[in-house]
Amino acid sequence: MDQQIIIRVANSGDVHYSTIITDEMEASAKARGTGIAKRSPDYIAQKMQEGKAVIAHLPDGTWVGFCYIEAWGHDQFVANSGLIVAPAFRKSGVAKQIKKRVFDLSREKYPHAKIFGLTTGLAVMKINSELGYEPVTYSELTDDDQFWAGCKSCVNYETLMSKDRKNCFCTAMLYDPADHYEPEETAADFKAHSKLYERFMNVKKSRLLKLLKKKESQSKSKSSLLLSPFIIL
Ligand SMILES: CC(C)(COP(=O)(O)OP(=O)(O)OC[C@H]1O[C@@H](n2cnc3c(N)ncnc32)[C@H](O)[C@@H]1OP(=O)(O)O)[C@@H](O)C(=O)NCCC(=O)NCCS
């Protein structure tokens, strides 16, 4: 990859990307022959304006990828939906980075919400597992009718309804913050008062410094190869 890929929270200046994003979502769904919850460019633009989306692009503005946040059931559930990467940039870790950024954004905006997704894609299942999602039955997802209405444009909607929304072709995955709970008091207390923690950090710092010095002494050409292909903002 010649240029680094910028991955950041989208804003109102990004609405011009809306159509290319929805076009690619539709084309990819057709190519895969799978179902999709279809979204309009206006809907995508709204997500950008609300700061509930993550976009990836090259420094020259070329669009690379996208994903957005939806909240359901009075903000008790959050879905990171519409993950899409432009074909030319696939299989180099872009989706993983976008999904991580949108996951972090979801945790910032809705710290108590369960984060879930429905997917038929192996790539998304892999990424979700790494983020701490677990496979669940549909009964664990939101019962918000509006969420399920989003499936109406999917070719498999009749199957979903014939099973009373209890099952379909997608695998449901969910991240429950209650399963990843670190008591704040314990963490704060440990960091503030523990001499052991301080010593541990000092050792870590000195090791890191040594490592950095070693890396600096390596040739400049080599160090340019260490550049990450991503800039995460
Ligand atoms: C699915 C998609 C977002 C993946 O994007 P990507 O940037 O190529 O994914 P990454 O490079 O970050 O890969 C993440 C992981 O998935 C794997 N992966 C990527 N594409 C895959 C595929 N088609 N089949 C199986 N595994 C795949 C990668 O090997 C990687 O696994 P690893 O962590 O074990 O190495 C992209 O192919 C796409 O936009 N597809 C069309 C839209 C779509 O299907 N969206 C998902 C809707 S739920």
PDB file of C-alpha atoms in Angstrom, residues 2-181:
ATOM      1  CA  ASP A   2       1.563   3.299  -1.117  1.00  0.00           C
ATOM      2  CA  GLN A   3      -0.470   5.675   1.032  1.00  0.00           C
ATOM      3  CA  GLN A   4      -1.554   5.287   4.649  1.00  0.00           C
ATOM      4  CA  ILE A   5      -5.286   4.798   5.262  1.00  0.00           C
ATOM      5  CA  ILE A   6      -6.950   7.311   7.569  1.00  0.00           C
ATOM      6  CA  ILE A   7      -9.637   5.829   9.819  1.00  0.00           C
ATOM      7  CA  ARG A   8     -11.721   8.354  11.764  1.00  0.00           C
ATOM      8  CA  VAL A   9     -15.169   9.332  13.028  1.00  0.00           C
ATOM      9  CA  ALA A  10     -17.165  10.721  10.087  1.00  0.00           C
ATOM     10  CA  ASN A  11     -18.708  14.198  10.124  1.00  0.00           C
ATOM     11  CA  SER A  12     -20.918  16.476   8.009  1.00  0.00           C
ATOM     12  CA  GLY A  13     -17.989  17.135   5.643  1.00  0.00           C
ATOM     13  CA  ASP A  14     -18.141  13.489   4.550  1.00  0.00           C
ATOM     14  CA  VAL A  15     -21.705  13.369   3.186  1.00  0.00           C
ATOM     15  CA  HIS A  16     -20.397  13.405  -0.398  1.00  0.00           C
ATOM     16  CA  TYR A  17     -19.244   9.817   0.207  1.00  0.00           C
ATOM     17  CA  SER A  18     -22.820   8.625   0.929  1.00  0.00           C
ATOM     18  CA  THR A  19     -23.718   7.512  -2.586  1.00  0.00           C
ATOM     19  CA  ILE A  20     -20.495   5.655  -3.314  1.00  0.00           C
ATOM     20  CA  ILE A  21     -20.996   3.838   0.006  1.00  0.00           C
ATOM     21  CA  THR A  22     -24.615   2.764  -0.649  1.00  0.00           C
ATOM     22  CA  ASP A  23     -23.757   1.806  -4.252  1.00  0.00           C
ATOM     23  CA  GLU A  24     -20.932  -0.425  -3.043  1.00  0.00           C
ATOM     24  CA  MET A  25     -23.161  -1.959  -0.315  1.00  0.00           C
ATOM     25  CA  GLU A  26     -25.713  -2.920  -2.958  1.00  0.00           C
ATOM     26  CA  ALA A  27     -23.155  -4.189  -5.479  1.00  0.00           C
ATOM     27  CA  SER A  28     -21.393  -6.307  -2.834  1.00  0.00           C
ATOM     28  CA  ALA A  29     -24.673  -7.827  -1.619  1.00  0.00           C
ATOM     29  CA  LYS A  30     -25.593  -8.732  -5.205  1.00  0.00           C
ATOM     30  CA  ALA A  31     -22.160 -10.265  -5.799  1.00  0.00           C
ATOM     31  CA  ARG A  32     -22.451 -12.370  -2.650  1.00  0.00           C
ATOM     32  CA  GLY A  33     -26.070 -13.286  -3.398  1.00  0.00           C
ATOM     33  CA  THR A  34     -26.913 -12.681   0.234  1.00  0.00           C
ATOM     34  CA  GLY A  35     -29.464 -10.515   1.933  1.00  0.00           C
ATOM     35  CA  ILE A  36     -28.883  -6.959   3.079  1.00  0.00           C
ATOM     36  CA  ALA A  37     -30.664  -4.329   5.138  1.00  0.00           C
ATOM     37  CA  LYS A  38     -30.692  -1.660   2.395  1.00  0.00           C
ATOM     38  CA  ARG A  39     -29.806   1.928   3.375  1.00  0.00           C
ATOM     39  CA  SER A  40     -30.350   5.170   1.483  1.00  0.00           C
ATOM     40  CA  PRO A  41     -27.603   7.776   0.919  1.00  0.00           C
ATOM     41  CA  ASP A  42     -29.655  10.160   3.130  1.00  0.00           C
ATOM     42  CA  TYR A  43     -29.592   7.690   5.993  1.00  0.00           C
ATOM     43  CA  ILE A  44     -25.814   7.276   5.674  1.00  0.00           C
ATOM     44  CA  ALA A  45     -25.402  11.077   5.519  1.00  0.00           C
ATOM     45  CA  GLN A  46     -27.472  11.450   8.686  1.00  0.00           C
ATOM     46  CA  LYS A  47     -25.234   8.984  10.530  1.00  0.00           C
ATOM     47  CA  MET A  48     -22.192  11.031   9.474  1.00  0.00           C
ATOM     48  CA  GLN A  49     -23.788  14.284  10.635  1.00  0.00           C
ATOM     49  CA  GLU A  50     -24.618  12.718  14.013  1.00  0.00           C
ATOM     50  CA  GLY A  51     -21.025  11.519  14.490  1.00  0.00           C
ATOM     51  CA  LYS A  52     -22.288   7.924  14.581  1.00  0.00           C
ATOM     52  CA  ALA A  53     -20.150   6.527  11.793  1.00  0.00           C
ATOM     53  CA  VAL A  54     -16.537   5.712  10.984  1.00  0.00           C
ATOM     54  CA  ILE A  55     -15.026   6.347   7.586  1.00  0.00           C
ATOM     55  CA  ALA A  56     -11.742   5.217   6.042  1.00  0.00           C
ATOM     56  CA  HIS A  57     -10.076   7.079   3.175  1.00  0.00           C
ATOM     57  CA  LEU A  58      -6.704   7.840   1.645  1.00  0.00           C
ATOM     58  CA  PRO A  59      -5.042  11.237   2.258  1.00  0.00           C
ATOM     59  CA  ASP A  60      -6.105  12.195  -1.307  1.00  0.00           C
ATOM     60  CA  GLY A  61      -9.767  11.588  -0.394  1.00  0.00           C
ATOM     61  CA  THR A  62     -10.231   8.218  -2.112  1.00  0.00           C
ATOM     62  CA  TRP A  63     -12.966   6.355  -0.236  1.00  0.00           C
ATOM     63  CA  VAL A  64     -11.821   3.103   1.422  1.00  0.00           C
ATOM     64  CA  GLY A  65     -14.452   1.912   3.898  1.00  0.00           C
ATOM     65  CA  PHE A  66     -17.323   2.651   6.255  1.00  0.00           C
ATOM     66  CA  CYS A  67     -19.437   1.462   9.202  1.00  0.00           C
ATOM     67  CA  TYR A  68     -22.109   3.120  11.361  1.00  0.00           C
ATOM     68  CA  ILE A  69     -23.820   2.883  14.747  1.00  0.00           C
ATOM     69  CA  GLU A  70     -27.515   2.289  15.386  1.00  0.00           C
ATOM     70  CA  ALA A  71     -29.100   2.315  18.842  1.00  0.00           C
ATOM     71  CA  TRP A  72     -32.198   0.254  19.667  1.00  0.00           C
ATOM     72  CA  GLY A  73     -34.516  -0.509  22.579  1.00  0.00           C
ATOM     73  CA  HIS A  74     -34.027   2.857  24.317  1.00  0.00           C
ATOM     74  CA  ASP A  75     -30.252   2.671  23.858  1.00  0.00           C
ATOM     75  CA  GLN A  76     -29.974  -0.680  25.622  1.00  0.00           C
ATOM     76  CA  PHE A  77     -28.689  -2.238  22.409  1.00  0.00           C
ATOM     77  CA  VAL A  78     -26.269  -0.924  19.815  1.00  0.00           C
ATOM     78  CA  ALA A  79     -25.508  -2.397  16.407  1.00  0.00           C
ATOM     79  CA  ASN A  80     -22.406  -1.615  14.341  1.00  0.00           C
ATOM     80  CA  SER A  81     -23.918  -1.984  10.907  1.00  0.00           C
ATOM     81  CA  GLY A  82     -23.197  -1.527   7.225  1.00  0.00           C
ATOM     82  CA  LEU A  83     -19.531  -2.526   7.357  1.00  0.00           C
ATOM     83  CA  ILE A  84     -18.155  -2.132   3.855  1.00  0.00           C
ATOM     84  CA  VAL A  85     -14.647  -1.929   2.361  1.00  0.00           C
ATOM     85  CA  ALA A  86     -13.988  -0.878  -1.249  1.00  0.00           C
ATOM     86  CA  PRO A  87     -12.950  -4.004  -3.230  1.00  0.00           C
ATOM     87  CA  ALA A  88      -9.462  -2.665  -4.032  1.00  0.00           C
ATOM     88  CA  PHE A  89      -8.624  -2.398  -0.330  1.00  0.00           C
ATOM     89  CA  ARG A  90      -9.960  -5.735   0.928  1.00  0.00           C
ATOM     90  CA  LYS A  91      -7.955  -8.447   2.695  1.00  0.00           C
ATOM     91  CA  SER A  92      -5.397  -6.064   4.197  1.00  0.00           C
ATOM     92  CA  GLY A  93      -6.950  -5.534   7.623  1.00  0.00           C
ATOM     93  CA  VAL A  94      -9.026  -2.424   6.851  1.00  0.00           C
ATOM     94  CA  ALA A  95     -12.346  -3.899   8.053  1.00  0.00           C
ATOM     95  CA  LYS A  96     -10.692  -4.986  11.283  1.00  0.00           C
ATOM     96  CA  GLN A  97      -9.467  -1.438  11.979  1.00  0.00           C
ATOM     97  CA  ILE A  98     -12.797   0.182  11.052  1.00  0.00           C
ATOM     98  CA  LYS A  99     -14.741  -2.250  13.228  1.00  0.00           C
ATOM     99  CA  LYS A 100     -12.369  -1.626  16.159  1.00  0.00           C
ATOM    100  CA  ARG A 101     -12.792   2.153  15.815  1.00  0.00           C
ATOM    101  CA  VAL A 102     -16.608   1.951  15.558  1.00  0.00           C
ATOM    102  CA  PHE A 103     -16.654  -0.465  18.499  1.00  0.00           C
ATOM    103  CA  ASP A 104     -14.632   2.009  20.623  1.00  0.00           C
ATOM    104  CA  LEU A 105     -16.950   4.829  19.518  1.00  0.00           C
ATOM    105  CA  SER A 106     -19.988   2.756  20.521  1.00  0.00           C
ATOM    106  CA  ARG A 107     -18.473   2.087  23.951  1.00  0.00           C
ATOM    107  CA  GLU A 108     -17.807   5.826  24.401  1.00  0.00           C
ATOM    108  CA  LYS A 109     -21.319   6.865  23.351  1.00  0.00           C
ATOM    109  CA  TYR A 110     -23.274   3.989  24.899  1.00  0.00           C
ATOM    110  CA  PRO A 111     -21.094   2.523  27.675  1.00  0.00           C
ATOM    111  CA  HIS A 112     -23.882   0.358  29.115  1.00  0.00           C
ATOM    112  CA  ALA A 113     -25.358  -0.924  25.859  1.00  0.00           C
ATOM    113  CA  LYS A 114     -25.003  -4.456  24.574  1.00  0.00           C
ATOM    114  CA  ILE A 115     -23.360  -4.348  21.145  1.00  0.00           C
ATOM    115  CA  PHE A 116     -24.664  -6.845  18.629  1.00  0.00           C
ATOM    116  CA  GLY A 117     -24.577  -7.753  14.975  1.00  0.00           C
ATOM    117  CA  LEU A 118     -26.213 -10.100  12.490  1.00  0.00           C
ATOM    118  CA  THR A 119     -23.997 -11.446   9.739  1.00  0.00           C
ATOM    119  CA  THR A 120     -23.497 -14.238   7.228  1.00  0.00           C
ATOM    120  CA  GLY A 121     -19.846 -13.245   6.672  1.00  0.00           C
ATOM    121  CA  LEU A 122     -16.887 -15.192   8.055  1.00  0.00           C
ATOM    122  CA  ALA A 123     -14.681 -12.070   8.040  1.00  0.00           C
ATOM    123  CA  VAL A 124     -17.138 -10.219  10.301  1.00  0.00           C
ATOM    124  CA  MET A 125     -17.505 -13.231  12.595  1.00  0.00           C
ATOM    125  CA  LYS A 126     -13.715 -13.362  12.999  1.00  0.00           C
ATOM    126  CA  ILE A 127     -13.479  -9.630  13.709  1.00  0.00           C
ATOM    127  CA  ASN A 128     -16.388  -9.704  16.167  1.00  0.00           C
ATOM    128  CA  SER A 129     -14.861 -12.628  18.064  1.00  0.00           C
ATOM    129  CA  GLU A 130     -11.601 -10.715  18.452  1.00  0.00           C
ATOM    130  CA  LEU A 131     -13.521  -7.764  19.884  1.00  0.00           C
ATOM    131  CA  GLY A 132     -15.164  -9.982  22.515  1.00  0.00           C
ATOM    132  CA  TYR A 133     -18.525 -10.706  20.869  1.00  0.00           C
ATOM    133  CA  GLU A 134     -20.032 -14.157  21.396  1.00  0.00           C
ATOM    134  CA  PRO A 135     -22.538 -16.063  19.245  1.00  0.00           C
ATOM    135  CA  VAL A 136     -26.059 -15.895  20.704  1.00  0.00           C
ATOM    136  CA  THR A 137     -29.617 -16.885  19.763  1.00  0.00           C
ATOM    137  CA  TYR A 138     -31.893 -14.182  18.358  1.00  0.00           C
ATOM    138  CA  SER A 139     -33.760 -14.143  21.678  1.00  0.00           C
ATOM    139  CA  GLU A 140     -30.758 -12.278  23.171  1.00  0.00           C
ATOM    140  CA  LEU A 141     -31.059  -9.400  20.688  1.00  0.00           C
ATOM    141  CA  THR A 142     -33.257  -6.329  20.878  1.00  0.00           C
ATOM    142  CA  ASP A 143     -37.011  -6.822  20.378  1.00  0.00           C
ATOM    143  CA  ASP A 144     -37.256  -3.298  18.955  1.00  0.00           C
ATOM    144  CA  ASP A 145     -39.575  -3.633  15.921  1.00  0.00           C
ATOM    145  CA  GLN A 146     -37.716  -0.859  14.139  1.00  0.00           C
ATOM    146  CA  PHE A 147     -34.506  -2.891  14.144  1.00  0.00           C
ATOM    147  CA  TRP A 148     -36.217  -5.925  12.655  1.00  0.00           C
ATOM    148  CA  ALA A 149     -38.001  -3.718  10.111  1.00  0.00           C
ATOM    149  CA  GLY A 150     -34.519  -3.047   8.698  1.00  0.00           C
ATOM    150  CA  CYS A 151     -34.489  -6.692   7.520  1.00  0.00           C
ATOM    151  CA  LYS A 152     -37.493  -6.061   5.229  1.00  0.00           C
ATOM    152  CA  SER A 153     -35.255  -5.318   2.250  1.00  0.00           C
ATOM    153  CA  CYS A 154     -33.334  -8.587   2.788  1.00  0.00           C
ATOM    154  CA  VAL A 155     -34.093 -11.433   0.366  1.00  0.00           C
ATOM    155  CA  ASN A 156     -34.500 -13.736   3.371  1.00  0.00           C
ATOM    156  CA  TYR A 157     -37.102 -11.626   5.203  1.00  0.00           C
ATOM    157  CA  GLU A 158     -39.884 -14.176   4.650  1.00  0.00           C
ATOM    158  CA  THR A 159     -37.740 -16.885   6.235  1.00  0.00           C
ATOM    159  CA  LEU A 160     -37.112 -14.663   9.246  1.00  0.00           C
ATOM    160  CA  MET A 161     -40.812 -13.938   9.680  1.00  0.00           C
ATOM    161  CA  SER A 162     -41.860 -17.544   9.108  1.00  0.00           C
ATOM    162  CA  LYS A 163     -39.680 -18.396  12.107  1.00  0.00           C
ATOM    163  CA  ASP A 164     -41.222 -15.670  14.236  1.00  0.00           C
ATOM    164  CA  ARG A 165     -37.922 -13.717  14.227  1.00  0.00           C
ATOM    165  CA  LYS A 166     -36.306 -16.523  16.228  1.00  0.00           C
ATOM    166  CA  ASN A 167     -33.976 -17.688  13.471  1.00  0.00           C
ATOM    167  CA  CYS A 168     -32.689 -16.958   9.988  1.00  0.00           C
ATOM    168  CA  PHE A 169     -29.508 -17.322   7.881  1.00  0.00           C
ATOM    169  CA  CYS A 170     -27.510 -14.711   9.783  1.00  0.00           C
ATOM    170  CA  THR A 171     -25.455 -15.561  12.848  1.00  0.00           C
ATOM    171  CA  ALA A 172     -26.199 -13.298  15.802  1.00  0.00           C
ATOM    172  CA  MET A 173     -23.223 -12.100  17.859  1.00  0.00           C
ATOM    173  CA  LEU A 174     -23.270  -9.971  20.975  1.00  0.00           C
ATOM    174  CA  TYR A 175     -20.831  -8.104  23.225  1.00  0.00           C
ATOM    175  CA  ASP A 176     -22.218  -7.671  26.718  1.00  0.00           C
ATOM    176  CA  PRO A 177     -20.302  -5.029  28.727  1.00  0.00           C
ATOM    177  CA  ALA A 178     -21.441  -6.768  31.919  1.00  0.00           C
ATOM    178  CA  ASP A 179     -19.238  -9.723  30.930  1.00  0.00           C
ATOM    179  CA  HIS A 180     -16.220  -7.419  30.555  1.00  0.00           C
ATOM    180  CA  TYR A 181     -16.680  -5.469  33.742  1.00  0.00           C
TER     181      TYR A 181
END
